[in-house]
Short mmCIF file of C-alpha atoms and ligand atoms in Angstrom, two decimals:
data_model
loop_
_atom_site.label_atom_id
_atom_site.label_comp_id
_atom_site.label_asym_id
_atom_site.label_seq_id
_atom_site.Cartn_x
_atom_site.Cartn_y
_atom_site.Cartn_z
CA MET O 859 37.07 -29.57 -118.17
CA SER O 860 36.71 -33.09 -119.53
CA ASP O 861 33.41 -34.57 -120.67
CA THR O 862 33.51 -37.33 -118.12
CA LEU O 863 33.44 -34.75 -115.37
CA ALA O 864 30.66 -32.81 -117.02
CA HIS O 865 28.23 -35.74 -116.79
CA PRO O 866 27.66 -37.40 -113.44
CA LYS O 867 27.36 -41.16 -113.69
CA ALA O 868 23.81 -42.42 -113.69
CA GLY O 869 22.72 -43.45 -110.25
CA GLN O 870 25.57 -41.56 -108.56
CA ALA O 871 24.52 -40.74 -105.00
CA THR O 872 23.99 -37.08 -104.25
CA LYS O 873 26.44 -35.60 -101.80
CA ARG O 874 25.62 -32.47 -99.90
CA LEU O 875 27.73 -29.35 -100.29
CA PHE O 876 27.53 -26.38 -97.95
CA ILE O 877 29.41 -23.20 -98.87
CA LYS O 878 29.56 -20.23 -96.54
CA THR O 879 30.71 -17.02 -98.21
CA TYR O 880 32.37 -14.05 -96.51
CA GLY O 881 33.74 -10.82 -97.97
CA CYS O 882 33.23 -9.23 -101.33
CA GLN O 883 31.13 -9.97 -104.39
CA MET O 884 34.02 -11.75 -106.04
CA ASN O 885 33.81 -14.36 -103.32
CA VAL O 886 30.09 -14.74 -104.07
CA TYR O 887 30.95 -15.33 -107.72
CA ASP O 888 33.76 -17.74 -106.80
CA SER O 889 31.47 -19.71 -104.48
CA GLU O 890 29.04 -20.23 -107.35
CA ARG O 891 31.94 -21.40 -109.53
CA MET O 892 33.05 -23.86 -106.84
CA ALA O 893 29.51 -25.28 -106.63
CA ASP O 894 29.53 -25.60 -110.43
CA VAL O 895 32.85 -27.43 -110.57
CA LEU O 896 31.70 -29.87 -107.88
CA ARG O 897 28.24 -30.54 -109.36
CA PRO O 898 29.50 -33.15 -111.86
CA LEU O 899 30.98 -35.05 -108.92
CA GLY O 900 27.50 -35.44 -107.49
CA TYR O 901 27.55 -32.53 -105.03
CA ALA O 902 24.30 -30.61 -104.61
CA PRO O 903 24.05 -27.47 -102.47
CA THR O 904 22.41 -27.68 -99.05
CA GLU O 905 21.26 -24.86 -96.79
CA THR O 906 22.96 -25.91 -93.55
CA PRO O 907 26.26 -27.49 -92.57
CA ASP O 908 24.44 -29.99 -90.29
CA ASP O 909 24.04 -32.71 -92.89
CA ALA O 910 26.76 -31.62 -95.32
CA ASP O 911 29.35 -34.05 -96.66
CA PHE O 912 31.56 -31.21 -97.80
CA VAL O 913 31.77 -27.77 -96.19
CA ILE O 914 33.66 -24.90 -97.78
CA LEU O 915 34.28 -21.61 -95.99
CA ASN O 916 35.07 -19.00 -98.63
CA THR O 917 36.86 -16.46 -96.51
CA CYS O 918 37.82 -12.78 -96.40
CA HIS O 919 41.04 -11.33 -94.99
CA ILE O 920 40.33 -7.63 -95.42
CA ARG O 921 39.90 -6.76 -91.73
CA GLU O 922 40.85 -8.62 -88.59
CA LYS O 923 37.24 -9.28 -87.62
CA ALA O 924 36.51 -10.89 -90.97
CA ALA O 925 39.50 -13.22 -90.64
CA GLU O 926 38.76 -14.13 -87.01
CA LYS O 927 35.18 -15.12 -87.87
CA VAL O 928 36.64 -18.02 -89.83
CA TYR O 929 38.30 -19.53 -86.79
CA SER O 930 35.15 -19.35 -84.67
CA GLU O 931 33.13 -20.92 -87.50
CA LEU O 932 35.74 -23.66 -87.84
CA GLY O 933 35.42 -24.36 -84.11
CA LYS O 934 31.69 -25.00 -84.55
CA LEU O 935 32.26 -27.16 -87.62
CA ARG O 936 34.76 -29.28 -85.74
CA VAL O 937 32.12 -30.12 -83.11
CA LEU O 938 29.66 -31.00 -85.87
CA LYS O 939 32.21 -33.15 -87.66
CA GLU O 940 33.10 -35.04 -84.50
CA ALA O 941 29.44 -35.58 -83.57
CA ARG O 942 28.75 -36.96 -87.03
CA GLY O 943 31.75 -39.27 -86.82
CA GLU O 944 30.64 -40.58 -83.42
CA ALA O 945 27.08 -41.12 -84.65
CA GLY O 946 28.44 -43.12 -87.58
CA GLN O 947 26.87 -40.74 -90.07
CA GLY O 948 29.85 -40.65 -92.37
CA GLY O 949 32.60 -38.12 -92.68
CA MET O 950 32.55 -34.40 -93.28
CA THR O 951 35.27 -32.81 -95.38
CA ILE O 952 36.10 -29.24 -94.39
CA ALA O 953 37.85 -26.85 -96.76
CA VAL O 954 38.93 -23.27 -96.26
CA ALA O 955 39.01 -21.24 -99.48
CA GLY O 956 39.37 -17.54 -100.24
CA CYS O 957 41.68 -14.84 -99.01
CA VAL O 958 42.35 -16.17 -95.49
CA ALA O 959 43.34 -19.49 -97.07
CA GLN O 960 45.76 -17.65 -99.31
CA ALA O 961 47.17 -15.41 -96.59
CA GLU O 962 47.49 -17.81 -93.69
CA GLY O 963 47.01 -21.37 -94.90
CA GLU O 964 49.62 -22.85 -92.56
CA GLU O 965 48.15 -21.08 -89.57
CA ILE O 966 44.68 -22.44 -90.36
CA MET O 967 46.11 -25.96 -90.47
CA ARG O 968 47.93 -25.40 -87.20
CA ARG O 969 45.03 -23.80 -85.36
CA GLN O 970 42.28 -26.13 -86.55
CA PRO O 971 43.09 -29.82 -87.15
CA ALA O 972 39.53 -30.48 -88.39
CA VAL O 973 40.39 -28.68 -91.64
CA ASP O 974 41.10 -31.13 -94.47
CA LEU O 975 41.91 -28.75 -97.26
CA VAL O 976 43.14 -25.20 -97.78
CA VAL O 977 42.71 -23.76 -101.25
CA GLY O 978 43.64 -20.27 -102.48
CA PRO O 979 41.55 -18.23 -104.94
CA GLN O 980 43.57 -19.21 -108.02
CA ALA O 981 43.14 -22.95 -107.55
CA TYR O 982 39.39 -23.54 -107.40
CA HIS O 983 39.44 -25.42 -110.70
CA GLN O 984 41.61 -28.00 -108.94
CA LEU O 985 38.99 -28.69 -106.26
CA PRO O 986 37.79 -32.03 -107.72
CA GLU O 987 41.36 -33.30 -107.85
CA LEU O 988 42.24 -31.90 -104.41
CA LEU O 989 39.13 -33.49 -102.97
CA THR O 990 40.07 -36.96 -104.16
CA ARG O 991 43.41 -36.65 -102.44
CA THR O 992 42.52 -34.53 -99.43
CA ALA O 993 44.98 -36.33 -97.21
CA ARG O 994 47.87 -35.27 -99.39
CA ALA O 995 46.41 -31.86 -100.18
CA ARG O 996 46.32 -30.92 -96.52
CA GLY O 997 48.55 -27.93 -96.09
CA GLU O 998 48.99 -27.44 -99.79
CA ARG O 999 48.57 -23.88 -101.02
CA ILE O 1000 48.55 -22.50 -104.51
CA GLY O 1001 50.40 -19.20 -104.81
CA ALA O 1002 48.67 -15.96 -105.74
CA ASP O 1003 51.47 -15.30 -108.21
CA PHE O 1004 49.87 -17.62 -110.74
CA ALA O 1005 47.83 -15.87 -113.41
CA PRO O 1006 44.20 -16.80 -112.92
CA VAL O 1007 44.10 -17.80 -116.60
CA ASP O 1008 44.13 -21.53 -115.81
CA LYS O 1009 41.37 -21.13 -113.29
CA PHE O 1010 39.04 -19.33 -115.66
CA ASP O 1011 39.85 -21.66 -118.55
CA ALA O 1012 39.11 -24.70 -116.46
CA LEU O 1013 36.06 -23.61 -114.49
CA PRO O 1014 32.64 -24.05 -116.06
CA ALA O 1015 31.14 -20.75 -117.26
CA ALA O 1016 28.90 -18.96 -114.79
CA ARG O 1017 25.40 -20.40 -114.79
CA GLY O 1018 23.90 -17.67 -112.65
CA GLY O 1019 21.22 -18.57 -110.13
CA ASP O 1020 17.59 -18.41 -111.13
CA GLY O 1021 17.81 -14.64 -110.88
CA VAL O 1022 17.68 -11.89 -113.45
CA THR O 1023 20.89 -10.30 -112.19
CA ALA O 1024 24.32 -11.92 -112.11
CA PHE O 1025 27.93 -11.22 -111.23
CA LEU O 1026 30.61 -11.82 -113.82
CA THR O 1027 34.29 -11.59 -112.89
CA VAL O 1028 36.25 -9.87 -115.67
CA GLN O 1029 39.38 -8.82 -113.78
CA GLU O 1030 41.16 -10.14 -110.73
CA GLY O 1031 44.03 -8.97 -108.57
CA CYS O 1032 45.55 -5.63 -107.69
CA ASP O 1033 48.85 -3.85 -108.39
CA LYS O 1034 48.05 -0.74 -106.37
CA PHE O 1035 49.44 -1.73 -102.96
CA CYS O 1036 47.53 0.71 -100.79
CA THR O 1037 49.49 0.55 -97.55
CA PHE O 1038 46.52 -0.75 -95.49
CA CYS O 1039 45.33 -3.48 -97.83
CA VAL O 1040 45.89 -7.24 -98.12
CA VAL O 1041 44.24 -7.73 -101.50
CA PRO O 1042 47.42 -7.45 -103.65
CA TYR O 1043 48.84 -10.28 -101.53
CA THR O 1044 45.75 -12.50 -101.47
CA ARG O 1045 44.52 -12.01 -105.03
CA GLY O 1046 47.86 -11.51 -106.78
CA ALA O 1047 48.71 -9.24 -109.71
CA GLU O 1048 46.11 -7.55 -111.92
CA TRP O 1049 44.87 -9.84 -114.65
CA SER O 1050 41.97 -9.47 -117.09
CA ARG O 1051 39.97 -12.19 -118.81
CA PRO O 1052 39.93 -12.08 -122.63
CA VAL O 1053 36.93 -10.32 -124.19
CA ALA O 1054 35.73 -13.51 -125.95
CA ALA O 1055 35.60 -15.45 -122.67
CA VAL O 1056 33.59 -12.70 -120.99
CA LEU O 1057 31.18 -12.44 -123.94
CA ASN O 1058 30.62 -16.20 -124.00
CA GLU O 1059 29.83 -16.27 -120.33
CA ALA O 1060 27.52 -13.26 -120.67
CA ARG O 1061 25.65 -14.91 -123.58
CA ALA O 1062 25.11 -18.03 -121.50
CA LEU O 1063 23.80 -15.90 -118.63
CA ALA O 1064 21.48 -13.99 -120.98
CA ASP O 1065 20.12 -17.31 -122.28
CA ARG O 1066 19.22 -18.21 -118.72
CA GLY O 1067 17.22 -15.03 -118.31
CA VAL O 1068 19.80 -12.65 -116.82
CA ARG O 1069 19.05 -9.02 -117.73
CA GLU O 1070 21.53 -7.16 -115.53
CA LEU O 1071 25.24 -7.94 -115.26
CA THR O 1072 27.61 -6.64 -112.61
CA LEU O 1073 31.16 -6.92 -113.89
CA LEU O 1074 33.55 -7.66 -111.05
CA GLY O 1075 37.19 -6.88 -110.49
CA GLN O 1076 39.34 -5.65 -107.62
CA ASN O 1077 40.22 -2.83 -110.00
CA VAL O 1078 37.62 -3.46 -112.64
CA ASN O 1079 38.21 -0.24 -114.54
CA ALA O 1080 41.83 -1.28 -115.08
CA TYR O 1081 40.38 -4.03 -117.29
CA ASP O 1082 42.63 -4.68 -120.30
CA GLY O 1083 41.60 -8.12 -121.50
CA GLU O 1084 42.67 -9.30 -124.93
CA GLY O 1085 40.24 -8.32 -127.68
CA ALA O 1086 39.41 -10.17 -130.92
CA ASP O 1087 42.23 -8.32 -132.73
CA GLY O 1088 44.77 -9.48 -130.17
CA ASN O 1089 45.08 -5.99 -128.66
CA PRO O 1090 44.02 -5.07 -125.14
CA SER O 1091 40.44 -3.91 -124.83
CA THR O 1092 39.14 -1.38 -122.29
CA LEU O 1093 36.25 -1.73 -119.89
CA ALA O 1094 34.26 0.76 -121.98
CA ARG O 1095 34.70 -1.30 -125.15
CA LEU O 1096 33.80 -4.45 -123.26
CA ALA O 1097 30.63 -2.75 -122.01
CA TYR O 1098 29.60 -1.80 -125.57
CA ALA O 1099 30.11 -5.39 -126.72
CA LEU O 1100 28.14 -6.77 -123.77
CA ALA O 1101 25.29 -4.33 -124.39
CA ASP O 1102 24.91 -5.82 -127.91
CA ILE O 1103 24.00 -9.21 -126.45
CA PRO O 1104 20.22 -9.66 -126.75
CA GLY O 1105 18.71 -9.76 -123.27
CA ILE O 1106 21.51 -7.86 -121.52
CA ASP O 1107 19.82 -4.54 -120.74
CA ARG O 1108 21.81 -3.28 -117.79
CA ILE O 1109 25.53 -3.27 -117.02
CA ARG O 1110 27.24 -2.28 -113.78
CA TYR O 1111 30.83 -2.70 -112.67
CA THR O 1112 32.68 -2.66 -109.36
CA THR O 1113 35.15 -1.77 -107.83
CA SER O 1114 36.82 1.11 -109.63
CA HIS O 1115 39.97 2.99 -108.70
CA PRO O 1116 39.93 6.76 -109.37
CA ASN O 1117 43.24 6.58 -111.26
CA ASP O 1118 41.83 4.06 -113.76
CA MET O 1119 38.70 6.07 -114.59
CA SER O 1120 39.56 6.63 -118.26
CA ASP O 1121 38.02 9.16 -120.65
CA ASP O 1122 36.40 6.46 -122.80
CA LEU O 1123 34.69 4.96 -119.75
CA ILE O 1124 33.36 8.36 -118.68
CA ALA O 1125 32.18 8.98 -122.26
CA ALA O 1126 30.47 5.58 -122.30
CA HIS O 1127 28.35 6.70 -119.34
CA ALA O 1128 27.02 9.53 -121.51
CA GLU O 1129 26.34 7.36 -124.57
CA LEU O 1130 25.56 3.81 -123.56
CA ASP O 1131 22.05 3.45 -122.12
CA ALA O 1132 22.81 0.01 -120.73
CA LEU O 1133 25.54 1.40 -118.48
CA MET O 1134 23.77 2.22 -115.23
CA PRO O 1135 24.19 5.66 -113.61
CA TYR O 1136 25.70 4.31 -110.41
CA LEU O 1137 29.39 4.24 -109.67
CA HIS O 1138 31.27 2.83 -106.70
CA LEU O 1139 34.42 4.95 -106.58
CA PRO O 1140 36.23 4.58 -103.25
CA VAL O 1141 38.45 7.43 -102.08
CA GLN O 1142 39.16 6.20 -98.49
CA SER O 1143 40.05 9.64 -97.11
CA GLY O 1144 39.62 13.32 -97.88
CA SER O 1145 43.03 14.29 -96.50
CA ASP O 1146 45.88 14.72 -98.98
CA ARG O 1147 48.36 13.84 -96.24
CA LEU O 1148 46.58 10.56 -95.52
CA LEU O 1149 46.01 9.75 -99.18
CA ARG O 1150 49.80 9.95 -99.57
CA LEU O 1151 50.42 7.73 -96.54
CA MET O 1152 47.85 5.29 -97.90
CA ASN O 1153 49.67 5.21 -101.26
CA ARG O 1154 46.42 5.95 -103.09
CA LYS O 1155 48.45 7.78 -105.77
CA HIS O 1156 46.04 10.71 -106.13
CA GLY O 1157 44.96 13.71 -104.06
CA ARG O 1158 41.55 15.11 -103.14
CA GLN O 1159 41.47 17.70 -105.91
CA LYS O 1160 41.99 15.02 -108.54
CA TYR O 1161 39.03 13.15 -107.08
CA PHE O 1162 36.84 16.28 -107.16
CA ASP O 1163 37.88 16.97 -110.78
CA LEU O 1164 37.05 13.40 -111.71
CA ILE O 1165 33.61 13.57 -110.10
CA GLU O 1166 32.96 16.80 -111.96
CA ARG O 1167 33.84 15.17 -115.29
CA ILE O 1168 31.71 12.15 -114.52
CA ARG O 1169 28.73 14.31 -113.59
CA ALA O 1170 29.21 16.42 -116.70
CA ALA O 1171 28.88 13.22 -118.75
CA ARG O 1172 26.05 11.79 -116.68
CA PRO O 1173 24.41 14.43 -114.47
CA ASP O 1174 22.29 11.94 -112.53
CA MET O 1175 25.22 9.66 -111.63
CA ALA O 1176 24.73 8.22 -108.15
CA LEU O 1177 28.04 7.84 -106.37
CA SER O 1178 29.11 5.40 -103.75
CA GLY O 1179 32.40 5.10 -101.91
CA ASP O 1180 34.50 3.40 -99.25
CA PHE O 1181 36.09 5.24 -96.33
CA ILE O 1182 38.60 4.29 -93.68
CA VAL O 1183 38.78 6.20 -90.39
CA GLY O 1184 41.55 5.88 -87.85
CA PHE O 1185 44.34 5.23 -90.35
CA PRO O 1186 47.70 5.60 -88.53
CA GLY O 1187 48.45 9.25 -87.84
CA GLU O 1188 44.94 10.49 -88.69
CA THR O 1189 44.37 13.79 -86.89
CA ASP O 1190 41.12 15.66 -86.22
CA ARG O 1191 42.08 17.91 -89.11
CA ASP O 1192 42.55 14.94 -91.49
CA PHE O 1193 39.20 13.57 -90.43
CA GLU O 1194 37.57 16.96 -90.97
CA ASP O 1195 38.98 16.87 -94.54
CA THR O 1196 37.16 13.56 -95.06
CA MET O 1197 33.90 15.03 -93.72
CA ASP O 1198 34.37 18.00 -96.02
CA LEU O 1199 34.95 15.76 -99.03
CA VAL O 1200 31.78 13.80 -98.26
CA ARG O 1201 29.76 17.01 -97.90
CA ARG O 1202 30.99 18.23 -101.26
CA VAL O 1203 30.57 15.01 -103.23
CA ARG O 1204 27.26 13.90 -101.70
CA TYR O 1205 27.05 10.14 -101.89
CA ALA O 1206 24.01 8.02 -102.69
CA SER O 1207 25.44 5.28 -100.46
CA ALA O 1208 28.80 4.39 -98.92
CA PHE O 1209 30.72 1.91 -96.81
CA SER O 1210 32.94 3.07 -93.98
CA PHE O 1211 35.32 1.15 -91.78
CA ILE O 1212 37.63 1.56 -88.83
CA TYR O 1213 41.18 0.93 -89.95
CA SER O 1214 42.29 -2.60 -89.09
CA PRO O 1215 46.04 -3.28 -89.06
CA ARG O 1216 46.78 -6.24 -91.32
CA PRO O 1217 49.90 -8.35 -90.88
CA GLY O 1218 52.44 -7.84 -93.64
CA THR O 1219 51.06 -4.50 -94.85
CA PRO O 1220 53.19 -1.33 -94.50
CA ALA O 1221 50.56 0.59 -92.50
CA ALA O 1222 50.45 -2.05 -89.77
CA THR O 1223 53.88 -0.98 -88.52
CA MET O 1224 53.40 2.77 -88.95
CA ALA O 1225 53.79 4.79 -85.79
CA ALA O 1226 50.89 6.72 -84.23
CA GLN O 1227 48.13 4.14 -84.45
CA VAL O 1228 44.87 5.92 -83.56
CA ALA O 1229 43.17 5.06 -80.25
CA PRO O 1230 40.13 2.80 -80.74
CA GLU O 1231 37.73 5.20 -78.94
CA VAL O 1232 38.80 8.03 -81.24
CA ALA O 1233 38.36 5.89 -84.35
CA LYS O 1234 34.94 4.72 -83.13
CA ALA O 1235 33.75 8.27 -82.52
CA ARG O 1236 34.92 9.31 -85.99
CA LEU O 1237 33.18 6.37 -87.61
CA HIS O 1238 29.98 7.32 -85.83
CA THR O 1239 30.21 10.94 -87.03
CA LEU O 1240 31.01 9.93 -90.61
CA GLN O 1241 28.29 7.31 -90.79
CA ALA O 1242 25.68 9.77 -89.52
CA LEU O 1243 26.55 12.10 -92.40
CA LEU O 1244 26.62 9.30 -94.99
CA LEU O 1245 23.29 7.98 -93.81
CA GLU O 1246 21.78 11.45 -93.98
CA GLN O 1247 23.00 11.73 -97.58
CA GLN O 1248 21.70 8.30 -98.50
CA THR O 1249 18.27 9.05 -97.03
CA ALA O 1250 18.17 12.43 -98.78
CA PHE O 1251 19.10 10.78 -102.07
CA ASN O 1252 16.36 8.17 -101.69
CA GLN O 1253 13.79 10.78 -100.69
CA SER O 1254 14.72 12.89 -103.72
CA GLN O 1255 13.37 10.11 -105.96
CA ALA O 1256 9.77 10.60 -104.77
CA GLY O 1257 7.57 11.71 -107.65
CA ARG O 1258 9.94 10.45 -110.34
CA ILE O 1259 9.23 7.65 -112.78
CA LEU O 1260 12.08 5.15 -112.75
CA PRO O 1261 12.61 2.04 -114.84
CA VAL O 1262 12.68 -0.84 -112.36
CA LEU O 1263 14.04 -4.32 -113.04
CA PHE O 1264 11.87 -6.65 -110.97
CA GLU O 1265 13.95 -9.36 -109.32
CA LYS O 1266 11.96 -11.25 -106.71
CA LYS O 1267 8.78 -11.54 -104.71
CA GLY O 1268 8.36 -9.26 -101.72
CA ARG O 1269 7.09 -10.20 -98.29
CA HIS O 1270 3.50 -9.05 -98.66
CA GLY O 1271 1.02 -10.68 -101.04
CA ALA O 1272 1.81 -10.03 -104.66
CA GLN O 1273 4.48 -7.45 -103.84
CA ALA O 1274 7.65 -7.53 -105.91
CA ILE O 1275 11.09 -6.05 -105.28
CA GLY O 1276 13.18 -4.59 -108.04
CA ARG O 1277 16.15 -2.32 -108.60
CA SER O 1278 16.23 1.25 -109.78
CA PRO O 1279 19.03 2.38 -112.12
CA TYR O 1280 20.71 3.77 -108.99
CA LEU O 1281 20.78 0.34 -107.33
CA GLN O 1282 18.03 1.19 -104.85
CA SER O 1283 15.57 -1.53 -103.84
CA VAL O 1284 12.08 -0.62 -105.00
CA HIS O 1285 9.05 -2.28 -103.37
CA VAL O 1286 5.91 -2.37 -105.50
CA ASP O 1287 2.51 -3.96 -104.71
CA ASP O 1288 0.77 -6.29 -107.18
CA ALA O 1289 3.84 -6.59 -109.34
CA ASP O 1290 5.01 -10.18 -108.89
CA HIS O 1291 3.86 -11.05 -112.43
CA LEU O 1292 6.52 -8.62 -113.69
CA ILE O 1293 9.58 -10.39 -112.31
CA GLY O 1294 12.30 -10.39 -114.95
CA GLN O 1295 10.95 -7.29 -116.67
CA ILE O 1296 12.00 -3.64 -116.68
CA VAL O 1297 8.92 -1.51 -116.06
CA PRO O 1298 8.39 2.21 -115.39
CA VAL O 1299 7.44 2.73 -111.76
CA GLU O 1300 6.20 5.86 -110.08
CA ILE O 1301 8.22 6.39 -106.91
CA VAL O 1302 5.89 7.23 -104.04
CA SER O 1303 8.42 7.66 -101.26
CA GLY O 1304 12.04 7.09 -100.36
CA GLN O 1305 13.30 5.75 -97.05
CA GLN O 1306 16.74 5.13 -95.62
CA ASN O 1307 17.29 1.82 -97.42
CA SER O 1308 14.65 1.51 -100.10
CA LEU O 1309 11.99 3.14 -102.24
CA ALA O 1310 8.27 2.47 -102.42
CA GLY O 1311 6.68 2.69 -105.85
CA ARG O 1312 3.51 1.94 -107.74
CA LEU O 1313 2.77 0.67 -111.20
CA ILE O 1314 1.38 3.10 -113.68
CA HIS O 1315 -1.87 1.48 -114.69
CA SER O 1316 -3.56 2.97 -117.72
CA GLN O 1317 -1.85 2.51 -121.05
CA ALA O 1318 -2.25 6.21 -121.79
CA ALA O 1319 -0.44 7.08 -118.61
CA HIS O 1320 2.10 4.43 -119.45
CA LEU O 1321 2.93 6.00 -122.81
CA GLN O 1322 2.95 9.47 -121.42
CA GLN O 1323 5.24 8.41 -118.65
CA ARG O 1324 7.64 6.79 -121.07
CA GLY O 1325 8.63 10.29 -122.11
CA ALA O 1326 8.82 11.12 -118.45
CA VAL O 1327 11.15 8.20 -117.86
CA SER O 1328 13.81 9.48 -120.18
CA GLN O 1329 13.22 13.01 -119.00
CA ALA O 1330 13.48 12.02 -115.39
CA ILE O 1331 16.60 9.99 -115.97
CA GLY O 1332 18.27 12.81 -117.86
CA ALA O 1333 17.40 15.40 -115.26
CA PRO O 1334 20.26 16.45 -113.03
CA LEU O 1335 19.70 15.36 -109.49
CA ARG O 1336 22.59 17.29 -108.14
CA SER O 1337 23.60 20.05 -110.45
CA GLU O 1338 26.01 21.53 -107.96
CA ALA O 1339 29.58 20.85 -108.93
CA PRO O 1340 31.71 19.48 -106.13
N1 LIG K 2219 39.71 -2.41 -104.65
C1 LIG K 2219 38.88 -1.60 -103.91
C2 LIG K 2219 38.56 -2.06 -102.50
C3 LIG K 2219 38.83 -3.42 -102.00
S1 LIG K 2219 38.62 -3.70 -100.28
C4 LIG K 2219 39.48 -0.20 -103.86
O1 LIG K 2219 40.51 0.07 -104.33
O2 LIG K 2219 38.89 0.67 -103.27
C5 LIG K 2219 37.13 -2.90 -99.85
C6 LIG K 2219 37.30 -1.81 -98.86
O3 LIG K 2219 37.73 -2.31 -97.62
C7 LIG K 2219 38.32 -0.77 -99.21
O4 LIG K 2219 37.86 0.14 -100.14
C8 LIG K 2219 38.62 -0.15 -97.89
O5 LIG K 2219 37.76 0.92 -97.61
C9 LIG K 2219 38.36 -1.27 -96.90
N2 LIG K 2219 39.62 -1.78 -96.33
C10 LIG K 2219 40.63 -2.38 -96.99
N3 LIG K 2219 41.63 -2.68 -96.12
C11 LIG K 2219 41.23 -2.25 -94.90
C12 LIG K 2219 41.82 -2.25 -93.60
N4 LIG K 2219 43.05 -2.74 -93.39
N5 LIG K 2219 41.11 -1.73 -92.58
C13 LIG K 2219 39.88 -1.21 -92.78
N6 LIG K 2219 39.28 -1.17 -93.97
C14 LIG K 2219 39.94 -1.69 -95.03
FE1 LIG K 2220 43.30 -2.77 -101.84
FE2 LIG K 2220 44.06 -0.43 -102.78
FE3 LIG K 2220 44.08 -2.58 -104.35
FE4 LIG K 2220 41.77 -1.52 -103.61
S1 LIG K 2220 43.33 -0.52 -104.90
S2 LIG K 2220 42.31 -3.69 -103.62
S3 LIG K 2220 42.21 -0.82 -101.55
S4 LIG K 2220 45.37 -2.23 -102.59
FE1 LIG K 2221 37.96 -9.99 -98.71
FE2 LIG K 2221 39.52 -11.11 -100.46
FE3 LIG K 2221 37.35 -9.86 -101.26
S1 LIG K 2221 40.17 -10.08 -98.64
S2 LIG K 2221 37.15 -8.25 -99.74
S3 LIG K 2221 37.41 -11.67 -100.02
S4 LIG K 2221 39.31 -9.91 -102.29
#
């Protein structure tokens, strides 16, 4: 990015930018990048679209509901835009970004004339230019086939918010082509950022007070960015390098594919303290027949074996997953296989969805689509089990001492909210002076969605408990092999 863009002209009027983000964490990261690239043009974020000069919807195409939300939001924005025009309050530029923009840019233009600009995920660095020629850019789309290299080279490095945790995209795109999924079409082929670029961005985040990084990628554990020696790195090696940065105390990564869970990454979980014992490892289904139809490229036994190896390396690993019910052809027996898999693995948390046919994906035209009532009933049954497991996991923390990274003030008095190593929210009274620090906390109780803890007051107790921290963290929570 040129210097002239990096410094807004003195006296330049502030323009208001409203970004609404749908979908996954990568969209959250991208929205921050878009705000960053527009800041030098005088755009400052605002909390509502009402007075915004520029509105961006950063959209998600993963399920039909997500995509349809965009059109209803655009309908509301159109009314707002017209009202502003009539009141002589100046124009409002409306852009649609993200995966819906990539997948159905022309349709957006056709269905909603109030949209000025459609911009796919690989072209956000071109926003300033596109904005100055919105009339011509209307209808223009940048293909997902482009390597995101230009985007990442051109966008300013992540600044992070004011927070102590930050997302950092290290990999983008997907080559897996699961038969239900749009991501390989909307985000393009797998591509990894070079190690040096990731380290630079992480150093800048650490300088701004970030202590915990979540590395993002559609298949983040397929990371193979170029290392200093010119050879591809691995996610494990990247994690070691990131952990050496002063200030970076915790590293997480998401989302991982079971087939890319390499030995060195599993070993890193045993050796590298900064790597948090929480892993999002979607399996989608417990039925071998369905896994084949989904083109997941592995069976249930391979998943069980993998979980066993991961838990051997890190006995307290908390696992999370994604599940789809009602995939075409799913029988009661297939669904029972999924329930059985969940019972065996025991998840600390999980996301589950009713299959949504997506245009252009192979599964959308498969015969034997499952009736909506059946899919709904299965979702209900699965979610009850997952919720039971999540609550049990949270309750099992009571009495332990966990290191908590305090992130923000809570709702009551001097309460603060932090994160446990297992990504649970921990609420602690009289702790708001500890925001930004990692402190041992005694867990008093665990509920469905969070933990309650208290500070350990006396120094003696503090020291004693330090031993307890490492002991507690090393202790197997679930010794039972799957
Ligand atoms: N890359 C990740 C997931 C990306 S999408 C992975 O490989 O697992 C996030 C989740 O959305 C998926 O894990 C899947 O559970 C769900 N999903 C994707 N396509 C879907 C569809 N067509 N219908 C319902 N759920 C879907
Ligand atoms: Fe979609 Fe499958 Fe790729 Fe995940 S691995 S993004 S579910 S195609
Ligand atoms: Fe949605 Fe695109 Fe993310 S489809 S889940 S925003 S990669």
